[in-house]
Coordinates of C-alpha atoms in Angstrom, one line a residue:
X1218 CA 0.0 0.0 0.0
X1219 CA 2.8 2.4 0.8
X1220 CA 4.4 1.6 -2.5
X1221 CA 1.2 2.1 -4.3
X1222 CA 0.7 5.4 -2.5
X1223 CA 4.2 6.4 -3.4
X1224 CA 3.5 5.5 -7.1
X1225 CA 0.2 7.4 -7.0
X1226 CA 1.9 10.5 -5.5
X1227 CA 4.6 10.3 -8.2
X1228 CA 1.9 10.0 -10.9
X1229 CA 0.0 12.9 -9.4
X1230 CA 3.2 15.0 -9.3
X1231 CA 3.9 14.1 -12.9
X1232 CA 0.4 15.0 -13.9
X1233 CA 0.7 18.3 -11.9
X1234 CA 4.0 19.0 -13.6
X1235 CA 2.2 18.6 -17.0
X1236 CA -1.1 20.4 -16.2
X1237 CA 0.2 22.9 -13.7
X1238 CA -2.5 24.4 -11.6
X1239 CA -5.3 23.2 -13.8
X1240 CA -8.4 21.7 -12.2
X1241 CA -10.6 18.8 -13.3
X1242 CA -13.2 21.3 -14.5
X1243 CA -10.7 23.3 -16.5
X1244 CA -9.3 20.1 -17.9
X1245 CA -12.8 18.9 -18.8
X1246 CA -13.3 22.2 -20.7
X1247 CA -10.0 21.8 -22.4
X1248 CA -11.0 18.3 -23.4
X1249 CA -14.3 19.5 -24.9
X1250 CA -12.5 22.3 -26.8
X1251 CA -10.0 19.6 -28.0
X1252 CA -12.9 17.5 -29.2
X1253 CA -14.4 20.5 -31.1
X1254 CA -11.0 21.2 -32.6
X1255 CA -10.7 17.5 -33.6
X1256 CA -14.0 17.6 -35.4
X1257 CA -13.0 20.8 -37.1
X1258 CA -9.8 19.2 -38.1
X1259 CA -11.6 16.1 -39.5
X1260 CA -14.1 18.4 -41.4
X1261 CA -11.1 20.3 -42.8
X1262 CA -9.4 17.1 -43.8
X1263 CA -12.6 15.9 -45.5
X1264 CA -12.9 19.3 -47.3
X1265 CA -9.2 19.0 -48.2
X1266 CA -9.9 15.6 -49.8
X1267 CA -13.0 16.9 -51.6
X1268 CA -11.0 20.0 -52.9
X1269 CA -8.2 17.7 -54.0
X1270 CA -10.8 15.6 -55.9
X1271 CA -12.3 18.7 -57.4
X1272 CA -8.8 19.9 -58.3
X1273 CA -8.1 16.7 -60.2
X1274 CA -11.4 17.1 -62.0
X1275 CA -10.6 20.7 -62.8
X1276 CA -7.2 19.6 -64.1
X1277 CA -8.9 17.0 -66.3
X1278 CA -11.4 19.6 -67.5
X1279 CA -8.5 22.0 -68.1
X1280 CA -6.7 19.4 -70.2
X1281 CA -9.9 18.7 -72.1
X1282 CA -10.5 22.4 -72.6
X1283 CA -6.9 22.8 -73.8
X1284 CA -7.5 20.0 -76.3
X1285 CA -10.8 21.6 -77.4
X1286 CA -9.0 24.9 -77.6
X1287 CA -6.4 23.4 -79.9
X1288 CA -9.2 21.9 -82.1
X1289 CA -11.0 25.3 -82.1
X1290 CA -7.7 27.1 -83.0
X1291 CA -7.3 24.7 -85.9
X1292 CA -10.9 25.3 -86.9
X1293 CA -10.4 29.0 -86.6
X1294 CA -7.3 28.8 -88.9
X1295 CA -9.3 26.8 -91.4
X1296 CA -12.2 29.2 -91.2
X1297 CA -9.8 32.1 -91.7
X1298 CA -8.3 30.4 -94.7
X1299 CA -11.8 29.8 -96.0
X1300 CA -12.7 33.4 -95.3
X1301 CA -9.7 34.5 -97.3
X1302 CA -10.8 32.4 -100.2
X1303 CA -14.3 33.7 -99.9
X1304 CA -13.0 37.3 -99.8
X1305 CA -11.0 36.6 -102.9
X1306 CA -14.0 35.1 -104.6
X1307 CA -16.1 38.1 -103.5
X1308 CA -13.5 40.5 -105.0
X1309 CA -13.5 38.5 -108.2
X1310 CA -17.3 38.5 -108.2
X1311 CA -17.5 42.2 -107.6
X1312 CA -15.1 42.7 -110.5
X1313 CA -17.4 40.6 -112.8
X1314 CA -20.4 42.5 -111.5
X1315 CA -18.6 45.8 -112.3
X1316 CA -17.9 44.6 -115.8
X1317 CA -21.4 43.4 -116.2
X1318 CA -22.8 46.7 -114.8
X1319 CA -20.9 48.8 -117.4
X1320 CA -22.0 52.5 -117.3
X1321 CA -25.2 51.7 -115.3
X1322 CA -25.8 51.9 -111.6
X1323 CA -26.4 48.2 -111.3
X1324 CA -26.6 45.0 -113.3
X1325 CA -30.4 45.1 -112.8
X1326 CA -30.4 48.6 -114.3
X1327 CA -28.4 47.4 -117.3
X1328 CA -30.7 44.5 -117.8
X1329 CA -33.7 46.8 -117.6
X1330 CA -32.1 49.1 -120.2
X1331 CA -31.4 46.1 -122.4
X1332 CA -35.0 44.9 -122.0
X1333 CA -36.2 48.4 -122.9
X1334 CA -34.0 48.5 -126.0
X1335 CA -35.2 45.1 -127.0
X1336 CA -38.9 46.1 -126.5
X1337 CA -38.3 49.2 -128.5
X1338 CA -36.6 47.1 -131.3
X1339 CA -39.5 44.7 -131.3
X1340 CA -42.0 47.6 -131.4
X1341 CA -40.0 49.1 -134.3
X1342 CA -40.0 45.7 -136.1
X1343 CA -43.8 45.3 -135.5
X1344 CA -44.4 48.9 -136.7
X1345 CA -42.3 48.3 -139.8
X1346 CA -44.2 45.3 -140.6
X1347 CA -47.5 47.1 -140.0
X1348 CA -46.3 50.0 -142.2
X1349 CA -45.4 47.7 -145.0
X1350 CA -48.8 46.0 -144.7
X1351 CA -50.5 49.3 -144.6
X1352 CA -48.7 50.4 -147.8
X1353 CA -49.7 47.2 -149.5
X1354 CA -53.3 47.6 -148.4
X1355 CA -53.2 51.2 -149.5
X1356 CA -52.0 50.2 -153.0
X1357 CA -54.7 47.5 -153.2
X1358 CA -57.4 50.0 -152.0
X1359 CA -56.2 52.6 -154.5
X1360 CA -56.4 50.0 -157.3
X1361 CA -59.9 48.9 -156.1
X1362 CA -61.0 52.6 -155.9
X1363 CA -59.8 53.3 -159.5
X1364 CA -61.7 50.3 -160.8
X1365 CA -64.8 51.2 -158.9
X1366 CA -64.7 54.8 -160.1
X1367 CA -64.4 53.6 -163.7
X1368 CA -67.5 51.4 -163.2
X1369 CA -69.5 54.0 -161.3
X1370 CA -69.3 56.8 -163.8
X1371 CA -67.8 59.3 -161.3
X1372 CA -64.6 61.1 -162.2
X1373 CA -63.1 61.3 -158.8
X1374 CA -63.6 59.9 -155.3
X1375 CA -64.7 63.3 -154.1
X1376 CA -67.6 63.3 -156.6
X1377 CA -68.6 59.8 -155.3
X1378 CA -68.4 61.0 -151.7
X1379 CA -70.5 64.1 -152.6
X1380 CA -73.1 61.8 -154.1
X1381 CA -73.3 59.6 -151.0
X1382 CA -76.4 60.0 -148.8
X1383 CA -76.5 60.1 -145.1
X1384 CA -77.4 57.1 -143.0
X1385 CA -80.8 58.6 -142.2
X1386 CA -81.5 59.2 -145.8
X1387 CA -80.4 55.7 -146.8
X1388 CA -82.6 54.2 -144.1
X1389 CA -85.5 56.3 -145.3
X1390 CA -85.0 55.3 -148.9
X1391 CA -84.5 51.7 -147.9
X1392 CA -87.8 51.9 -146.0
X1393 CA -89.6 53.5 -148.9
X1394 CA -88.2 50.9 -151.3
X1395 CA -89.3 48.1 -148.9
X1396 CA -92.7 49.6 -148.6
X1397 CA -93.0 50.0 -152.4
X1398 CA -91.8 46.4 -152.9
X1399 CA -94.3 45.1 -150.3
X1400 CA -97.1 47.2 -151.9
X1401 CA -96.1 46.0 -155.3
X1402 CA -96.2 42.3 -154.3
X1403 CA -99.5 42.8 -152.5
X1404 CA -101.0 44.5 -155.6
X1405 CA -99.6 41.8 -157.9
X1406 CA -101.0 39.1 -155.5
X1407 CA -104.3 40.9 -155.5
X1408 CA -104.4 41.1 -159.3
X1409 CA -103.6 37.4 -159.6
X1410 CA -106.4 36.7 -157.2
X1411 CA -108.8 38.9 -159.2
X1412 CA -107.8 37.4 -162.4
X1413 CA -108.5 34.0 -161.0
X1414 CA -111.9 35.1 -159.7
X1415 CA -112.8 36.9 -162.9
X1416 CA -111.8 33.7 -164.9
X1417 CA -114.4 31.7 -162.9
X1418 CA -117.1 34.4 -162.7
X1419 CA -119.8 34.9 -165.4
X1420 CA -121.8 38.0 -166.0
X1421 CA -123.3 38.0 -162.5
X1422 CA -122.5 41.0 -160.3
X1423 CA -119.3 40.6 -158.1
X1424 CA -119.5 40.7 -154.4
X1425 CA -116.8 43.2 -153.3
X1426 CA -117.5 42.9 -149.5
X1427 CA -115.5 39.7 -149.2
X1428 CA -112.7 41.3 -151.2
X1429 CA -112.7 44.3 -148.9
X1430 CA -112.4 42.1 -145.9
X1431 CA -109.4 40.3 -147.5
X1432 CA -107.8 43.6 -148.2
X1433 CA -108.4 44.8 -144.6
X1434 CA -106.8 41.7 -143.2
X1435 CA -103.9 42.0 -145.6
X1436 CA -103.4 45.6 -144.5
X1437 CA -103.4 44.5 -140.9
X1438 CA -100.8 41.8 -141.6
X1439 CA -98.7 44.3 -143.5
X1440 CA -98.9 46.8 -140.5
X1441 CA -97.9 44.0 -138.1
X1442 CA -95.0 43.0 -140.3
X1443 CA -93.8 46.6 -140.5
X1444 CA -94.0 47.0 -136.7
X1445 CA -92.1 43.7 -136.2
X1446 CA -89.4 44.9 -138.6
X1447 CA -89.0 48.2 -136.7
X1448 CA -88.9 46.3 -133.4
X1449 CA -86.3 43.9 -134.8
X1450 CA -84.2 46.9 -136.1
X1451 CA -84.3 48.4 -132.6
X1452 CA -83.3 45.1 -131.0
X1453 CA -80.4 44.8 -133.5
X1454 CA -79.2 48.3 -132.6
X1455 CA -79.5 47.6 -128.9
X1456 CA -77.6 44.3 -129.3
X1457 CA -74.9 46.0 -131.2
X1458 CA -74.5 48.6 -128.4
X1459 CA -74.4 45.9 -125.8
X1460 CA -71.8 44.0 -127.8
X1461 CA -69.6 47.1 -128.0
X1462 CA -70.0 47.7 -124.2
X1463 CA -69.1 44.0 -123.6
X1464 CA -66.0 44.3 -125.7
X1465 CA -64.9 47.4 -123.8
X1466 CA -65.5 45.6 -120.5
X1467 CA -63.6 42.5 -121.7
X1468 CA -60.7 44.7 -122.7
X1469 CA -60.7 46.4 -119.3
X1470 CA -60.7 43.1 -117.4
X1471 CA -58.0 41.5 -119.5
X1472 CA -55.2 43.1 -117.5
X1473 CA -56.9 42.0 -114.2
X1474 CA -57.2 38.5 -115.6
X1475 CA -53.5 38.5 -116.4
X1476 CA -52.6 39.7 -112.9
X1477 CA -54.9 37.1 -111.4
X1478 CA -53.1 34.4 -113.4
X1479 CA -49.8 35.6 -112.1
X1480 CA -51.0 35.7 -108.5
X1481 CA -52.7 32.2 -108.8
X1482 CA -49.4 30.8 -110.3
X1483 CA -47.5 32.3 -107.3
X1484 CA -50.0 30.9 -104.8
X1485 CA -49.9 27.5 -106.3
X1486 CA -46.1 27.5 -106.3
X1487 CA -45.9 28.6 -102.7
X1488 CA -48.5 25.9 -101.8
X1489 CA -46.5 23.1 -103.6
X1490 CA -48.9 22.7 -106.5
X1491 CA -48.3 22.9 -110.2
X1492 CA -46.2 24.5 -111.7
X1493 CA -44.0 23.6 -108.6
X1494 CA -42.3 20.5 -110.1
X1495 CA -40.8 19.6 -106.7
X1496 CA -44.2 19.7 -104.9
X1497 CA -42.4 21.6 -102.1
X1498 CA -44.4 24.2 -100.2
X1499 CA -42.8 27.4 -98.9
X1500 CA -43.0 26.1 -95.3
X1501 CA -41.2 22.9 -96.4
X1502 CA -38.6 25.0 -98.2
X1503 CA -37.8 27.0 -95.1
X1504 CA -37.7 23.8 -93.0
X1505 CA -35.4 22.2 -95.5
X1506 CA -32.9 25.0 -95.0
X1507 CA -33.1 24.4 -91.3
X1508 CA -32.8 20.6 -91.8
X1509 CA -29.6 21.1 -93.8
X1510 CA -28.0 22.8 -90.8
X1511 CA -29.3 20.1 -88.4
X1512 CA -27.9 17.4 -90.7
X1513 CA -24.5 19.1 -90.9
X1514 CA -24.4 19.3 -87.1
X1515 CA -25.6 15.7 -86.7
X1516 CA -22.9 14.4 -89.0
X1517 CA -20.2 15.6 -86.6
X1518 CA -21.6 13.1 -84.0
X1519 CA -22.7 10.3 -86.4
X1520 CA -19.3 10.1 -88.1
X1521 CA -17.6 9.4 -84.8
X1522 CA -20.4 7.0 -83.6
X1523 CA -20.3 5.0 -86.9
X1524 CA -16.4 5.0 -87.2
X1525 CA -16.7 7.2 -90.3
X1526 CA -19.0 4.9 -92.2
X1527 CA -22.3 6.8 -92.2
X1528 CA -23.2 10.4 -93.0
X1529 CA -26.7 11.9 -93.4
X1530 CA -27.7 13.8 -96.5
X1531 CA -30.7 16.1 -97.0
X1532 CA -32.8 15.1 -100.0
X1533 CA -35.3 17.2 -101.9
X1534 CA -36.3 14.4 -104.3
X1535 CA -39.9 14.2 -105.3
X1536 CA -41.9 11.8 -103.0
X1537 CA -43.9 9.0 -104.4
X1538 CA -47.8 9.0 -104.7
X1539 CA -48.1 12.7 -104.7
X1540 CA -46.7 13.2 -101.1
X1541 CA -45.1 16.5 -100.1
X1542 CA -41.4 16.7 -100.9
X1543 CA -38.3 18.5 -99.6
X1544 CA -37.7 17.0 -96.1
X1545 CA -36.2 13.6 -97.0
X1546 CA -33.1 12.1 -95.6
X1547 CA -30.7 9.6 -97.1
X1548 CA -27.6 7.9 -95.7
X1549 CA -24.2 7.9 -97.4
X1550 CA -22.5 4.6 -96.8
X1551 CA -18.7 5.0 -97.0
X1552 CA -18.3 1.2 -97.5
X1553 CA -20.2 1.3 -100.8
X1554 CA -19.8 4.9 -101.8
X1555 CA -23.6 5.2 -102.5
X1556 CA -26.5 6.8 -100.8
X1557 CA -29.3 4.6 -99.6
X1558 CA -32.7 5.2 -97.8
X1559 CA -32.7 5.8 -94.1
X1560 CA -35.2 3.0 -93.7
X1561 CA -32.5 0.5 -94.7
X1562 CA -30.5 1.1 -91.5
X1563 CA -30.6 -1.6 -88.8
X1564 CA -32.3 -0.9 -85.4
X1565 CA -29.0 0.0 -83.7
X1566 CA -27.9 2.2 -86.6
X1567 CA -31.3 3.9 -86.7
X1568 CA -30.9 4.7 -83.0
X1569 CA -27.4 6.2 -83.5
X1570 CA -28.7 8.3 -86.4
X1571 CA -31.7 9.5 -84.3
X1572 CA -29.4 10.3 -81.4
X1573 CA -27.1 12.3 -83.8
X1574 CA -30.1 14.2 -85.2
X1575 CA -31.3 15.1 -81.7
X1576 CA -27.9 16.4 -80.7
X1577 CA -27.6 18.3 -84.0
X1578 CA -31.0 19.8 -83.4
X1579 CA -29.9 20.9 -79.9
X1580 CA -26.8 22.5 -81.4
X1581 CA -28.8 24.4 -84.0
X1582 CA -31.5 25.5 -81.5
X1583 CA -28.7 26.7 -79.1
X1584 CA -27.1 28.8 -81.9
X1585 CA -30.4 30.2 -83.0
X1586 CA -31.6 31.1 -79.5
X1587 CA -28.8 33.6 -78.9
X1588 CA -26.5 31.2 -77.0
X1589 CA -29.1 29.7 -74.7
X1590 CA -27.9 26.1 -74.0
X1591 CA -30.1 23.0 -73.9
X1592 CA -28.4 21.5 -70.8
X1593 CA -30.8 18.5 -70.4
X1594 CA -31.3 15.6 -72.7
X1595 CA -33.8 12.7 -72.0
X1596 CA -33.7 9.5 -74.1
X1597 CA -36.6 7.1 -73.7
X1598 CA -35.8 3.5 -74.5
X1599 CA -34.1 2.5 -77.8
X1600 CA -31.2 0.8 -76.2
X1601 CA -32.6 -2.7 -76.4
X1602 CA -31.9 -2.9 -80.2
X1603 CA -28.2 -2.2 -79.7
X1604 CA -25.5 -4.9 -79.6
X1605 CA -22.7 -4.7 -77.0
X1606 CA -20.3 -2.7 -79.0
X1607 CA -22.9 -0.2 -80.3
X1608 CA -24.3 0.1 -76.7
X1609 CA -20.8 0.9 -75.4
X1610 CA -20.2 3.5 -78.2
X1611 CA -23.6 5.1 -77.4
X1612 CA -22.8 5.2 -73.7
X1613 CA -19.4 6.8 -74.3
X1614 CA -21.0 9.5 -76.5
X1615 CA -23.6 10.2 -73.8
X1616 CA -20.8 10.3 -71.2
X1617 CA -18.9 12.8 -73.2
X1618 CA -22.0 15.0 -73.2
X1619 CA -22.3 14.6 -69.5
X1620 CA -18.7 15.6 -69.0
X1621 CA -19.3 18.6 -71.2
X1622 CA -21.7 20.0 -68.7
X1623 CA -25.0 18.5 -69.9
X1624 CA -27.5 16.4 -67.9
X1625 CA -28.4 13.2 -69.7
X1626 CA -31.4 11.2 -68.5
X1627 CA -31.9 7.6 -69.8
X1628 CA -35.1 5.6 -69.5
X1629 CA -34.4 2.0 -70.2
X1630 CA -35.1 -1.6 -69.1
X1631 CA -31.8 -3.0 -70.4
X1632 CA -30.0 -4.7 -67.5
X1633 CA -26.5 -4.1 -68.9
X1634 CA -27.0 -0.4 -68.6
X1635 CA -27.5 -0.5 -64.9
X1636 CA -23.7 -1.0 -64.4
X1637 CA -22.8 2.0 -66.5
X1638 CA -25.2 4.6 -65.1
X1639 CA -23.8 6.3 -62.0
X1640 CA -27.0 7.9 -60.6
X1641 CA -30.2 6.0 -60.9
X1642 CA -33.9 6.3 -60.0
X1643 CA -35.4 2.9 -59.8
X1644 CA -39.2 2.4 -60.4
X1645 CA -40.5 -0.8 -58.9
X1646 CA -44.0 -2.2 -59.0
X1647 CA -45.6 -3.3 -55.7
X1648 CA -48.1 -6.1 -55.1
X1649 CA -50.6 -3.5 -53.9
X1650 CA -50.6 -1.8 -57.3
X1651 CA -48.8 1.6 -57.1
X1652 CA -45.1 1.8 -58.0
X1653 CA -42.4 2.9 -55.7
X1654 CA -39.5 5.1 -56.5
X1655 CA -36.1 4.8 -54.9
X1656 CA -32.6 6.1 -55.5
X1657 CA -29.8 3.8 -56.5
X1658 CA -26.1 4.7 -56.9
X1659 CA -23.7 2.5 -58.7
X1660 CA -19.9 2.8 -58.1
X1661 CA -18.0 2.9 -61.4
X1662 CA -14.3 2.2 -61.2

């Protein structure tokens, strides 16, 4: 006991030499502060490890950015070279335009002046032909006039014109001649009837009452015929006036008809009807221009995913059975060197082409939306038709998109994909009916 007490006193002295005048309470407080400092140190160490991991990721991203920067620099150099060629071509084109313009303000003005001169030349040629024709007609008319004057008994044409009657006088004379001829025929008919009656009549007195009745009825018929002729003449004059007015109206509407034909042709062309030989509407034409940009952007992905074999091409070939044209797609196969229909691709190749088109559409929309990025991409199914190599290629492509800052969501029932997707939301059916949703995380080494 004495030895133990001596050891205890020594231990106490050693402890007091370490802690000095500290008490148990102060030591307990120091221990609590030490625990707090220990937790802070552990948190700082965890933060250090996280920062180190983020630093490595940033270094990788910097390396990737440097690689992309080199590619972009090469692309910029190529674009500058192409720009130089385009500027040279533009300068040559401007020189050709200047030569084509000549002394005019523009090529269009020169063309308009040439068209004007051509129209004037054509008008001159037409006028020359008409002049020659008029001279020939004048000579023939002069010859006919001379022959007619010789037959008529007049010395000159002025004498013949002086002898001409006015239209009213001619109509009056024609009416008098007609009346005279009608009266003459009536009298002759009446005389023939009287001769026949006298031939069959003896010495008995003739009854003139019946003859008076016949004469009265004949006069009534003659009056009715004259009235009908006058009415017919009035109708003829009215019809002639209506015909003249109709000709004037037709001439006035001819220009409107020509304008309507031009507008109708333009409307049919815009709507994809004849004379539009491609059966491509204006909307399809605009969409075709957009589709060409989308196909160009999609080929950047499809070339890598197909190892350089496939490339999409926009086709404006006329569709069969009268369908609308202008939005077709064909696939250029580098193995055969020929284009083939997109329907001839296998299921996996079709999926890769569709994925490339979706990514190309996202790039074009991003460029057209003023730099607004489409950061999220969802793909629903489509992986079941891929073989192992094609599936691995598709996953690498999607992983490159994810590393580039985009969020890629995949919806699939393919079991082989579960090992390649780092973050998962698993939907499971329950016996009760409703499905449950849980989060699954797969560690990828």
